[in-house]
Amino acid sequence: MIVEVFGKVLRELRTERGISQEKLAEYCDLDRTYISLLERGQRQPTISTLFKIANALRIKPSDLVKNVERELPA
Amino acid sequence: MIVEVFGKVLRELRTERGISQEKLAEYCDLDRTYISLLERGQRQPTISTLFKIANALRIKPSDLVKNVERELPA
DNA sequence: TTTAGCCACGGACTATAGTCTGAAATTATT
DNA sequence: AATAATTTCAGACTATAGTCCGTGGCTAAA
């Protein structure tokens, strides 16, 4: 559940910014294919990875999490 | 860095609530020793685990993350 | 001095985060 | 239609999240 929602949020934020998975991966210092896995909900990030991604997207980590919360059943 | 800060924040929130690692573990459905590892900065949670812990502490996951952000160098 | 609760720590383990390489499929661009 | 750019998928791998079972140390209460 959380994993899928996180992936969806990530994809939205990335495409909004008009950057490719590969570029994002480069900014985060993560693997290209791993970003793909995340977006498809096949992997979940650790908190460190979450911070890396948020920084690369120029968003506060807590706001990234807030986006996930928002789409979850109470 | 993040890992240590998360551990510190977790310990503060737990002790504030006056519950033992074992009780928290039970509420989160995680292992007793794993909570200890987290607090000592020897493990870092995945996002799902982060949500579990936040729920057990009766705090919003994004607020838990905000506590970590707050203690990090800009 | 014993008992009980809490925590640190170790070791050995299973599950999964995260990497790497490359090829096939899909989606723009021209 | 052809080409380029982007994403998906597969497989095999290393690193680490998370479990389980116990032991020993510490502090506080009986």
mmCIF file of C-alpha atoms (C1' of nucleotides) in Angstrom:
data_model
loop_
_atom_site.group_PDB
_atom_site.id
_atom_site.type_symbol
_atom_site.label_atom_id
_atom_site.label_comp_id
_atom_site.label_asym_id
_atom_site.label_seq_id
_atom_site.Cartn_x
_atom_site.Cartn_y
_atom_site.Cartn_z
ATOM 1 C CA MET A 1 0.000 0.000 0.000
ATOM 2 C CA ILE A 2 2.496 2.619 1.189
ATOM 3 C CA VAL A 3 4.985 1.382 -1.348
ATOM 4 C CA GLU A 4 2.610 1.816 -4.274
ATOM 5 C CA VAL A 5 1.524 5.255 -3.091
ATOM 6 C CA PHE A 6 5.108 6.350 -2.653
ATOM 7 C CA GLY A 7 5.877 5.244 -6.194
ATOM 8 C CA LYS A 8 2.945 7.139 -7.575
ATOM 9 C CA VAL A 9 3.879 10.303 -5.691
ATOM 10 C CA LEU A 10 7.464 10.022 -6.808
ATOM 11 C CA ARG A 11 6.495 9.681 -10.442
ATOM 12 C CA GLU A 12 4.191 12.668 -10.225
ATOM 13 C CA LEU A 13 6.813 14.877 -8.644
ATOM 14 C CA ARG A 14 9.446 13.798 -11.148
ATOM 15 C CA THR A 15 7.343 14.268 -14.272
ATOM 16 C CA GLU A 16 6.051 17.618 -12.986
ATOM 17 C CA ARG A 17 9.667 18.687 -13.049
ATOM 18 C CA GLY A 18 10.167 17.335 -16.539
ATOM 19 C CA ILE A 19 13.181 15.209 -15.748
ATOM 20 C CA SER A 20 13.935 11.633 -16.728
ATOM 21 C CA GLN A 21 14.433 8.754 -14.319
ATOM 22 C CA GLU A 22 18.039 8.732 -15.396
ATOM 23 C CA LYS A 23 18.586 12.400 -14.551
ATOM 24 C CA LEU A 24 16.855 12.011 -11.206
ATOM 25 C CA ALA A 25 18.982 8.967 -10.471
ATOM 26 C CA GLU A 26 22.066 11.027 -11.214
ATOM 27 C CA TYR A 27 20.958 13.848 -8.896
ATOM 28 C CA CYS A 28 20.211 11.358 -6.106
ATOM 29 C CA ASP A 29 23.257 9.246 -6.704
ATOM 30 C CA LEU A 30 21.074 6.192 -7.110
ATOM 31 C CA ASP A 31 20.709 3.678 -9.886
ATOM 32 C CA ARG A 32 18.542 4.404 -12.904
ATOM 33 C CA THR A 33 16.758 1.063 -12.680
ATOM 34 C CA TYR A 34 16.152 1.535 -8.985
ATOM 35 C CA ILE A 35 14.180 4.726 -9.593
ATOM 36 C CA SER A 36 12.080 2.709 -12.002
ATOM 37 C CA LEU A 37 11.512 0.036 -9.370
ATOM 38 C CA LEU A 38 10.501 2.653 -6.819
ATOM 39 C CA GLU A 39 8.010 4.295 -9.151
ATOM 40 C CA ARG A 40 6.449 0.943 -9.915
ATOM 41 C CA GLY A 41 6.154 0.111 -6.221
ATOM 42 C CA GLN A 42 8.547 -2.781 -6.382
ATOM 43 C CA ARG A 43 10.969 -1.309 -3.884
ATOM 44 C CA GLN A 44 10.578 0.951 -0.867
ATOM 45 C CA PRO A 45 13.192 3.509 0.145
ATOM 46 C CA THR A 46 14.989 3.702 3.470
ATOM 47 C CA ILE A 47 14.865 7.028 5.258
ATOM 48 C CA SER A 48 18.285 8.043 3.902
ATOM 49 C CA THR A 49 17.170 7.346 0.352
ATOM 50 C CA LEU A 50 13.997 9.284 1.027
ATOM 51 C CA PHE A 51 16.085 12.299 2.035
ATOM 52 C CA LYS A 52 18.290 11.966 -1.063
ATOM 53 C CA ILE A 53 15.281 11.868 -3.341
ATOM 54 C CA ALA A 54 13.547 14.773 -1.621
ATOM 55 C CA ASN A 55 16.682 16.869 -1.931
ATOM 56 C CA ALA A 56 16.996 16.027 -5.600
ATOM 57 C CA LEU A 57 13.371 17.048 -6.114
ATOM 58 C CA ARG A 58 13.964 20.247 -4.122
ATOM 59 C CA ILE A 59 11.229 19.419 -1.657
ATOM 60 C CA LYS A 60 11.399 18.929 2.093
ATOM 61 C CA PRO A 61 11.539 15.245 3.069
ATOM 62 C CA SER A 62 8.620 15.814 5.427
ATOM 63 C CA ASP A 63 6.624 17.290 2.541
ATOM 64 C CA LEU A 64 7.392 14.286 0.413
ATOM 65 C CA VAL A 65 6.040 12.104 3.206
ATOM 66 C CA LYS A 66 3.076 14.416 3.575
ATOM 67 C CA ASN A 67 2.201 13.746 -0.061
ATOM 68 C CA VAL A 68 2.178 10.035 0.706
ATOM 69 C CA GLU A 69 0.071 10.464 3.850
ATOM 70 C CA ARG A 70 -2.442 12.490 1.918
ATOM 71 C CA GLU A 71 -3.179 9.629 -0.446
ATOM 72 C CA LEU A 72 -3.501 7.012 2.237
ATOM 73 C CA PRO A 73 -6.725 5.820 3.830
ATOM 74 C CA ALA A 74 -6.929 7.409 7.273
ATOM 75 C CA MET B 1 24.167 11.199 10.012
ATOM 76 C CA ILE B 2 20.445 10.802 9.263
ATOM 77 C CA VAL B 3 20.496 7.408 10.891
ATOM 78 C CA GLU B 4 21.931 8.698 14.157
ATOM 79 C CA VAL B 5 19.536 11.632 14.232
ATOM 80 C CA PHE B 6 16.582 9.383 13.578
ATOM 81 C CA GLY B 7 17.646 7.151 16.445
ATOM 82 C CA LYS B 8 17.936 10.088 18.795
ATOM 83 C CA VAL B 9 14.524 11.438 17.794
ATOM 84 C CA LEU B 10 12.941 8.033 18.186
ATOM 85 C CA ARG B 11 14.359 7.580 21.661
ATOM 86 C CA GLU B 12 13.153 11.003 22.729
ATOM 87 C CA LEU B 13 9.642 10.425 21.463
ATOM 88 C CA ARG B 14 9.471 7.008 23.074
ATOM 89 C CA THR B 15 10.765 8.029 26.481
ATOM 90 C CA GLU B 16 8.554 11.130 26.487
ATOM 91 C CA ARG B 17 5.677 8.692 26.286
ATOM 92 C CA GLY B 18 7.064 6.581 29.082
ATOM 93 C CA ILE B 19 6.997 3.297 27.213
ATOM 94 C CA SER B 20 9.656 0.624 26.962
ATOM 95 C CA GLN B 21 11.343 -0.497 23.762
ATOM 96 C CA GLU B 22 9.525 -3.770 24.162
ATOM 97 C CA LYS B 23 6.097 -2.134 24.383
ATOM 98 C CA LEU B 24 6.840 0.071 21.383
ATOM 99 C CA ALA B 25 8.013 -2.960 19.446
ATOM 100 C CA GLU B 26 4.753 -4.663 20.270
ATOM 101 C CA TYR B 27 2.678 -1.667 19.106
ATOM 102 C CA CYS B 28 4.677 -1.481 15.859
ATOM 103 C CA ASP B 29 4.802 -5.194 15.315
ATOM 104 C CA LEU B 30 8.570 -5.048 15.137
ATOM 105 C CA ASP B 31 11.260 -6.843 17.059
ATOM 106 C CA ARG B 32 12.394 -5.601 20.454
ATOM 107 C CA THR B 33 16.055 -5.738 19.485
ATOM 108 C CA TYR B 34 15.394 -3.893 16.268
ATOM 109 C CA ILE B 35 13.981 -0.887 18.127
ATOM 110 C CA SER B 36 17.178 -0.902 20.151
ATOM 111 C CA LEU B 37 19.263 -0.983 16.954
ATOM 112 C CA LEU B 38 17.265 1.912 15.506
ATOM 113 C CA GLU B 39 17.698 4.049 18.608
ATOM 114 C CA ARG B 40 21.422 3.415 18.603
ATOM 115 C CA GLY B 41 21.678 4.385 14.931
ATOM 116 C CA GLN B 42 22.702 0.937 13.798
ATOM 117 C CA ARG B 43 19.754 0.439 11.491
ATOM 118 C CA GLN B 44 17.645 2.770 9.405
ATOM 119 C CA PRO B 45 13.932 2.207 8.777
ATOM 120 C CA THR B 46 12.254 1.830 5.426
ATOM 121 C CA ILE B 47 9.327 4.100 4.742
ATOM 122 C CA SER B 48 6.823 1.408 5.767
ATOM 123 C CA THR B 49 8.575 0.913 9.070
ATOM 124 C CA LEU B 50 8.650 4.672 9.530
ATOM 125 C CA PHE B 51 4.864 4.750 9.143
ATOM 126 C CA LYS B 52 4.422 1.879 11.590
ATOM 127 C CA ILE B 53 6.533 3.610 14.196
ATOM 128 C CA ALA B 54 4.843 6.972 13.717
ATOM 129 C CA ASN B 55 1.445 5.356 14.133
ATOM 130 C CA ALA B 56 2.559 3.603 17.286
ATOM 131 C CA LEU B 57 3.823 6.915 18.663
ATOM 132 C CA ARG B 58 0.570 8.595 17.647
ATOM 133 C CA ILE B 59 2.331 11.146 15.526
ATOM 134 C CA LYS B 60 2.047 11.882 11.819
ATOM 135 C CA PRO B 61 4.800 10.238 9.776
ATOM 136 C CA SER B 62 5.582 13.608 8.204
ATOM 137 C CA ASP B 63 5.955 15.113 11.682
ATOM 138 C CA LEU B 64 8.333 12.356 12.671
ATOM 139 C CA VAL B 65 10.400 13.207 9.606
ATOM 140 C CA LYS B 66 10.113 16.890 10.441
ATOM 141 C CA ASN B 67 11.738 16.187 13.799
ATOM 142 C CA VAL B 68 14.646 14.592 11.982
ATOM 143 C CA GLU B 69 14.963 17.460 9.484
ATOM 144 C CA ARG B 70 15.018 19.953 12.330
ATOM 145 C CA GLU B 71 18.146 18.425 13.806
ATOM 146 C CA LEU B 72 20.021 18.194 10.550
ATOM 147 C CA PRO B 73 22.514 20.729 9.199
ATOM 148 C CA ALA B 74 20.798 22.695 6.463
ATOM 149 C "C1'" DT C 1 20.280 -9.989 48.886
ATOM 150 C "C1'" DT C 2 16.939 -11.425 45.694
ATOM 151 C "C1'" DT C 3 13.640 -10.315 42.059
ATOM 152 C "C1'" DA C 4 11.935 -7.823 38.208
ATOM 153 C "C1'" DG C 5 12.022 -4.597 34.454
ATOM 154 C "C1'" DC C 6 14.639 -2.430 31.035
ATOM 155 C "C1'" DC C 7 18.295 -2.151 27.803
ATOM 156 C "C1'" DA C 8 22.856 -3.347 25.269
ATOM 157 C "C1'" DC C 9 24.951 -6.639 22.825
ATOM 158 C "C1'" DG C 10 26.177 -10.916 20.076
ATOM 159 C "C1'" DG C 11 25.559 -14.253 16.521
ATOM 160 C "C1'" DA C 12 23.270 -16.384 13.049
ATOM 161 C "C1'" DC C 13 19.785 -16.052 10.148
ATOM 162 C "C1'" DT C 14 15.939 -14.553 6.172
ATOM 163 C "C1'" DA C 15 14.051 -10.920 3.432
ATOM 164 C "C1'" DT C 16 14.667 -7.131 0.786
ATOM 165 C "C1'" DA C 17 17.090 -2.532 -0.498
ATOM 166 C "C1'" DG C 18 20.015 -1.012 -3.911
ATOM 167 C "C1'" DT C 19 23.595 -1.990 -7.966
ATOM 168 C "C1'" DC C 20 25.009 -3.350 -12.491
ATOM 169 C "C1'" DT C 21 24.631 -4.833 -17.358
ATOM 170 C "C1'" DG C 22 22.177 -5.133 -21.169
ATOM 171 C "C1'" DA C 23 18.291 -5.885 -24.172
ATOM 172 C "C1'" DA C 24 13.393 -5.251 -25.436
ATOM 173 C "C1'" DA C 25 9.449 -2.373 -25.367
ATOM 174 C "C1'" DT C 26 7.384 2.053 -25.319
ATOM 175 C "C1'" DT C 27 6.953 6.948 -26.232
ATOM 176 C "C1'" DA C 28 8.450 11.226 -28.323
ATOM 177 C "C1'" DT C 29 10.747 13.729 -32.272
ATOM 178 C "C1'" DT C 30 11.611 14.569 -36.968
ATOM 179 C "C1'" DA D 1 8.590 5.539 -41.422
ATOM 180 C "C1'" DA D 2 12.869 6.075 -39.065
ATOM 181 C "C1'" DT D 3 15.461 7.478 -35.228
ATOM 182 C "C1'" DA D 4 16.336 8.917 -30.652
ATOM 183 C "C1'" DA D 5 15.114 9.189 -25.893
ATOM 184 C "C1'" DT D 6 12.978 7.056 -22.134
ATOM 185 C "C1'" DT D 7 11.318 3.357 -19.511
ATOM 186 C "C1'" DT D 8 10.622 -1.609 -18.463
ATOM 187 C "C1'" DC D 9 12.184 -5.925 -17.474
ATOM 188 C "C1'" DA D 10 15.368 -9.870 -16.361
ATOM 189 C "C1'" DG D 11 18.994 -11.939 -13.888
ATOM 190 C "C1'" DA D 12 22.586 -12.120 -10.867
ATOM 191 C "C1'" DC D 13 24.700 -9.887 -7.480
ATOM 192 C "C1'" DT D 14 26.224 -7.176 -2.647
ATOM 193 C "C1'" DA D 15 24.731 -4.643 1.290
ATOM 194 C "C1'" DT D 16 21.722 -4.073 4.808
ATOM 195 C "C1'" DA D 17 16.824 -4.144 6.985
ATOM 196 C "C1'" DG D 18 14.523 -6.763 10.163
ATOM 197 C "C1'" DT D 19 13.993 -11.405 13.075
ATOM 198 C "C1'" DC D 20 14.941 -14.622 16.692
ATOM 199 C "C1'" DC D 21 17.063 -16.400 20.810
ATOM 200 C "C1'" DG D 22 19.746 -15.754 24.319
ATOM 201 C "C1'" DT D 23 23.119 -13.477 27.918
ATOM 202 C "C1'" DG D 24 24.790 -10.075 30.905
ATOM 203 C "C1'" DG D 25 24.616 -5.518 33.102
ATOM 204 C "C1'" DC D 26 22.070 -1.918 35.398
ATOM 205 C "C1'" DT D 27 18.664 0.113 38.431
ATOM 206 C "C1'" DA D 28 14.887 0.033 41.482
ATOM 207 C "C1'" DA D 29 11.888 -2.078 44.420
ATOM 208 C "C1'" DA D 30 10.627 -6.235 47.817
#
